[in-house]
Amino acid sequence: MDAAEPEATPFSAVTAHTGRVSRAYQSYLDKATPYVTYRWIGTGALLLIFLLRIVLSEGWYIVCYSLGIYLLNLFLAFLQPKFDPSLSQDEGLEDGDSMKSPLPTTRDEEFRPFIRRLPEFKFWHSATRAITIAFACTWSELFNVPVFWPVLVVYWIILFTLTMRRQIQHMIKYRYVPFSFGKARYNSRSGH
């Protein structure tokens, strides 16, 4: 007996097409992964085009402000360690334990690599996707809410300054540097 073939429904056709597009997109992302500099240059160019669109059209300031807040949020997650030492100390205080920080605090402690809360690739991917969505929003009058843009700019600058100051103080307090430049590099031949 021959088994009847399942009927091709519109839903299964859409699912199959979506799967193909998803695999092609993932393949592109996999191929782009090693090209860090070129990825960020492309994202910077996309951001510049978006900002030119905002300035030349003299509108969509709320979209630009929302994008700025989102990018600031991504940047802060990129700078923070995956295991925040201040959170582990707070948990230890609640439990009555004095838990050790997951980051080394003295020279004699064991080296622990800095693991980001948001890895570089996910940061790039989320930022690029957000800029693309924001750019698409600038082509719809629905998102062109009339606002007094200087207030948004000043508020964003104040927000950026305060959050970065707090983040830098956190980095100094818990002695971690989220960047690899300026750190000692050890050669396997030198015995270090």
mmCIF file of C-alpha atoms in Angstrom:
data_model
loop_
_atom_site.group_PDB
_atom_site.id
_atom_site.type_symbol
_atom_site.label_atom_id
_atom_site.label_comp_id
_atom_site.label_asym_id
_atom_site.label_seq_id
_atom_site.Cartn_x
_atom_site.Cartn_y
_atom_site.Cartn_z
ATOM 1 C CA MET A 1 0.000 0.000 0.000
ATOM 2 C CA ASP A 2 1.275 3.396 -0.883
ATOM 3 C CA ALA A 3 1.156 6.003 1.811
ATOM 4 C CA ALA A 4 -0.680 9.141 0.813
ATOM 5 C CA GLU A 5 1.529 12.176 0.453
ATOM 6 C CA PRO A 6 0.729 14.938 2.901
ATOM 7 C CA GLU A 7 -1.159 17.854 1.429
ATOM 8 C CA ALA A 8 0.848 20.973 0.702
ATOM 9 C CA THR A 9 -0.873 23.671 2.691
ATOM 10 C CA PRO A 10 -0.076 27.366 2.411
ATOM 11 C CA PHE A 11 1.231 27.251 5.972
ATOM 12 C CA SER A 12 3.738 24.491 5.177
ATOM 13 C CA ALA A 13 4.883 26.379 2.062
ATOM 14 C CA VAL A 14 5.449 29.534 4.108
ATOM 15 C CA THR A 15 7.236 27.520 6.800
ATOM 16 C CA ALA A 16 9.515 25.903 4.222
ATOM 17 C CA HIS A 17 10.305 29.262 2.614
ATOM 18 C CA THR A 18 10.941 30.872 6.002
ATOM 19 C CA GLY A 19 13.295 28.018 6.873
ATOM 20 C CA ARG A 20 15.265 28.525 3.649
ATOM 21 C CA VAL A 21 15.544 32.282 4.237
ATOM 22 C CA SER A 22 16.556 31.695 7.870
ATOM 23 C CA ARG A 23 19.285 29.228 6.844
ATOM 24 C CA ALA A 24 20.605 31.613 4.163
ATOM 25 C CA TYR A 25 20.665 34.479 6.693
ATOM 26 C CA GLN A 26 22.470 32.322 9.271
ATOM 27 C CA SER A 27 24.971 31.254 6.598
ATOM 28 C CA TYR A 28 25.682 34.925 5.838
ATOM 29 C CA LEU A 29 26.170 35.661 9.541
ATOM 30 C CA ASP A 30 28.522 32.681 9.906
ATOM 31 C CA LYS A 31 30.603 33.875 6.959
ATOM 32 C CA ALA A 32 30.738 37.444 8.340
ATOM 33 C CA THR A 33 31.841 36.410 11.839
ATOM 34 C CA PRO A 34 35.653 36.620 11.373
ATOM 35 C CA TYR A 35 35.552 40.045 9.703
ATOM 36 C CA VAL A 36 35.130 42.173 12.834
ATOM 37 C CA THR A 37 36.523 45.418 11.418
ATOM 38 C CA TYR A 38 34.517 45.248 8.207
ATOM 39 C CA ARG A 39 31.318 44.408 10.100
ATOM 40 C CA TRP A 40 31.699 47.453 12.334
ATOM 41 C CA ILE A 41 32.625 49.694 9.383
ATOM 42 C CA GLY A 42 29.418 48.592 7.672
ATOM 43 C CA THR A 43 27.384 49.236 10.808
ATOM 44 C CA GLY A 44 29.004 52.656 11.200
ATOM 45 C CA ALA A 45 28.182 53.495 7.576
ATOM 46 C CA LEU A 46 24.594 52.360 8.117
ATOM 47 C CA LEU A 47 24.373 54.546 11.244
ATOM 48 C CA LEU A 48 25.795 57.509 9.319
ATOM 49 C CA ILE A 49 23.201 57.040 6.554
ATOM 50 C CA PHE A 50 20.481 56.848 9.210
ATOM 51 C CA LEU A 51 21.691 60.054 10.890
ATOM 52 C CA LEU A 52 21.884 61.819 7.524
ATOM 53 C CA ARG A 53 18.297 60.753 6.885
ATOM 54 C CA ILE A 54 17.244 62.229 10.248
ATOM 55 C CA VAL A 55 19.101 65.515 9.711
ATOM 56 C CA LEU A 56 18.058 66.039 6.094
ATOM 57 C CA SER A 57 14.409 65.108 6.647
ATOM 58 C CA GLU A 58 14.197 67.122 9.883
ATOM 59 C CA GLY A 59 11.961 64.590 11.535
ATOM 60 C CA TRP A 60 11.747 61.213 13.256
ATOM 61 C CA TYR A 61 13.681 62.514 16.271
ATOM 62 C CA ILE A 62 11.869 60.170 18.636
ATOM 63 C CA VAL A 63 13.028 57.205 16.512
ATOM 64 C CA CYS A 64 16.596 58.485 16.688
ATOM 65 C CA TYR A 65 16.317 58.999 20.452
ATOM 66 C CA SER A 66 14.908 55.488 20.940
ATOM 67 C CA LEU A 67 17.742 54.042 18.863
ATOM 68 C CA GLY A 68 20.277 55.998 20.936
ATOM 69 C CA ILE A 69 18.849 54.635 24.196
ATOM 70 C CA TYR A 70 18.850 51.078 22.819
ATOM 71 C CA LEU A 71 22.457 51.360 21.565
ATOM 72 C CA LEU A 72 23.514 52.747 24.950
ATOM 73 C CA ASN A 73 21.846 49.779 26.641
ATOM 74 C CA LEU A 74 23.683 47.369 24.306
ATOM 75 C CA PHE A 75 26.998 49.131 24.927
ATOM 76 C CA LEU A 76 26.572 48.884 28.698
ATOM 77 C CA ALA A 77 25.807 45.162 28.420
ATOM 78 C CA PHE A 78 28.930 44.815 26.257
ATOM 79 C CA LEU A 79 31.076 46.495 28.931
ATOM 80 C CA GLN A 80 29.746 44.507 31.883
ATOM 81 C CA PRO A 81 31.066 41.120 32.985
ATOM 82 C CA LYS A 82 28.745 38.150 32.594
ATOM 83 C CA PHE A 83 29.038 37.411 36.295
ATOM 84 C CA ASP A 84 28.702 40.808 37.958
ATOM 85 C CA PRO A 85 30.839 40.926 41.124
ATOM 86 C CA SER A 86 28.520 43.437 42.789
ATOM 87 C CA LEU A 87 25.544 41.093 42.397
ATOM 88 C CA SER A 88 27.415 38.133 43.866
ATOM 89 C CA GLN A 89 28.483 40.276 46.834
ATOM 90 C CA ASP A 90 24.881 41.418 47.353
ATOM 91 C CA GLU A 91 23.679 37.797 47.311
ATOM 92 C CA GLY A 92 26.386 36.870 49.782
ATOM 93 C CA LEU A 93 25.329 39.626 52.145
ATOM 94 C CA GLU A 94 21.709 38.472 52.021
ATOM 95 C CA ASP A 95 22.689 34.867 52.763
ATOM 96 C CA GLY A 96 25.169 35.845 55.444
ATOM 97 C CA ASP A 97 28.061 34.431 53.413
ATOM 98 C CA SER A 98 31.038 36.407 52.247
ATOM 99 C CA MET A 99 31.246 35.065 48.691
ATOM 100 C CA LYS A 100 34.380 35.779 46.720
ATOM 101 C CA SER A 101 34.217 37.961 43.650
ATOM 102 C CA PRO A 102 34.378 36.048 40.358
ATOM 103 C CA LEU A 103 37.011 38.555 39.249
ATOM 104 C CA PRO A 104 40.515 38.562 40.727
ATOM 105 C CA THR A 105 41.076 41.417 43.177
ATOM 106 C CA THR A 106 44.742 40.897 44.066
ATOM 107 C CA ARG A 107 47.848 39.962 42.095
ATOM 108 C CA ASP A 108 48.120 36.582 43.781
ATOM 109 C CA GLU A 109 44.663 35.414 42.797
ATOM 110 C CA GLU A 110 44.094 33.048 39.930
ATOM 111 C CA PHE A 111 43.594 34.586 36.490
ATOM 112 C CA ARG A 112 39.997 34.577 35.355
ATOM 113 C CA PRO A 113 39.255 35.774 31.838
ATOM 114 C CA PHE A 114 36.816 38.608 31.307
ATOM 115 C CA ILE A 115 33.595 37.161 29.934
ATOM 116 C CA ARG A 116 31.187 39.762 28.618
ATOM 117 C CA ARG A 117 27.497 39.846 29.400
ATOM 118 C CA LEU A 118 26.892 40.625 25.707
ATOM 119 C CA PRO A 119 29.526 39.164 23.328
ATOM 120 C CA GLU A 120 30.898 41.353 20.532
ATOM 121 C CA PHE A 121 29.116 39.476 17.739
ATOM 122 C CA LYS A 122 25.717 39.698 19.438
ATOM 123 C CA PHE A 123 26.386 43.375 20.162
ATOM 124 C CA TRP A 124 27.145 43.991 16.477
ATOM 125 C CA HIS A 125 24.186 41.945 15.276
ATOM 126 C CA SER A 126 21.705 43.622 17.631
ATOM 127 C CA ALA A 127 23.034 47.106 16.855
ATOM 128 C CA THR A 128 22.909 46.554 13.093
ATOM 129 C CA ARG A 129 19.426 45.094 13.265
ATOM 130 C CA ALA A 130 18.230 48.023 15.427
ATOM 131 C CA ILE A 131 19.701 50.605 13.056
ATOM 132 C CA THR A 132 18.050 48.856 10.103
ATOM 133 C CA ILE A 133 14.671 48.794 11.850
ATOM 134 C CA ALA A 134 15.024 52.452 12.875
ATOM 135 C CA PHE A 135 15.932 53.369 9.292
ATOM 136 C CA ALA A 136 12.836 51.542 8.044
ATOM 137 C CA CYS A 137 10.723 53.434 10.611
ATOM 138 C CA THR A 138 11.868 56.749 9.127
ATOM 139 C CA TRP A 139 9.956 55.939 5.936
ATOM 140 C CA SER A 140 6.620 55.886 7.759
ATOM 141 C CA GLU A 141 4.853 59.069 8.860
ATOM 142 C CA LEU A 142 3.362 57.102 11.744
ATOM 143 C CA PHE A 143 6.703 57.368 13.608
ATOM 144 C CA ASN A 144 7.260 61.049 12.814
ATOM 145 C CA VAL A 145 6.059 62.350 16.171
ATOM 146 C CA PRO A 146 6.617 66.116 16.521
ATOM 147 C CA VAL A 147 8.971 66.760 19.444
ATOM 148 C CA PHE A 148 11.350 69.528 20.440
ATOM 149 C CA TRP A 149 14.565 67.708 19.515
ATOM 150 C CA PRO A 150 17.090 69.803 21.555
ATOM 151 C CA VAL A 151 15.469 68.518 24.760
ATOM 152 C CA LEU A 152 15.944 64.918 23.594
ATOM 153 C CA VAL A 153 19.577 65.549 22.688
ATOM 154 C CA VAL A 154 20.370 67.173 26.041
ATOM 155 C CA TYR A 155 18.521 64.450 27.937
ATOM 156 C CA TRP A 156 20.376 61.712 26.014
ATOM 157 C CA ILE A 157 23.755 63.363 26.679
ATOM 158 C CA ILE A 158 22.954 63.624 30.412
ATOM 159 C CA LEU A 159 21.792 60.010 30.479
ATOM 160 C CA PHE A 160 24.915 58.859 28.621
ATOM 161 C CA THR A 161 27.229 60.813 30.931
ATOM 162 C CA LEU A 162 25.617 59.558 34.136
ATOM 163 C CA THR A 163 25.430 55.901 33.084
ATOM 164 C CA MET A 164 28.988 55.841 31.730
ATOM 165 C CA ARG A 165 30.272 57.514 34.902
ATOM 166 C CA ARG A 166 28.513 54.871 36.981
ATOM 167 C CA GLN A 167 29.893 52.101 34.745
ATOM 168 C CA ILE A 168 33.460 53.438 34.952
ATOM 169 C CA GLN A 169 33.173 53.689 38.748
ATOM 170 C CA HIS A 170 31.953 50.077 38.799
ATOM 171 C CA MET A 171 34.924 49.027 36.649
ATOM 172 C CA ILE A 172 37.348 50.809 38.975
ATOM 173 C CA LYS A 173 35.732 49.446 42.140
ATOM 174 C CA TYR A 174 35.805 45.812 40.982
ATOM 175 C CA ARG A 175 39.077 46.146 39.039
ATOM 176 C CA TYR A 176 38.134 44.867 35.613
ATOM 177 C CA VAL A 177 38.951 46.157 32.157
ATOM 178 C CA PRO A 178 36.636 44.989 29.380
ATOM 179 C CA PHE A 179 39.138 45.710 26.603
ATOM 180 C CA SER A 180 42.155 43.668 25.606
ATOM 181 C CA PHE A 181 44.407 46.517 24.432
ATOM 182 C CA GLY A 182 46.926 47.641 27.011
ATOM 183 C CA LYS A 183 46.901 44.283 28.798
ATOM 184 C CA ALA A 184 50.017 42.159 29.073
ATOM 185 C CA ARG A 185 50.331 39.470 26.429
ATOM 186 C CA TYR A 186 52.313 36.383 27.217
ATOM 187 C CA ASN A 187 54.245 34.396 24.667
ATOM 188 C CA SER A 188 54.270 30.614 25.041
ATOM 189 C CA ARG A 189 58.038 30.574 24.331
ATOM 190 C CA SER A 190 58.941 33.012 27.101
ATOM 191 C CA GLY A 191 57.699 30.680 29.814
ATOM 192 C CA HIS A 192 55.039 33.007 31.283
#
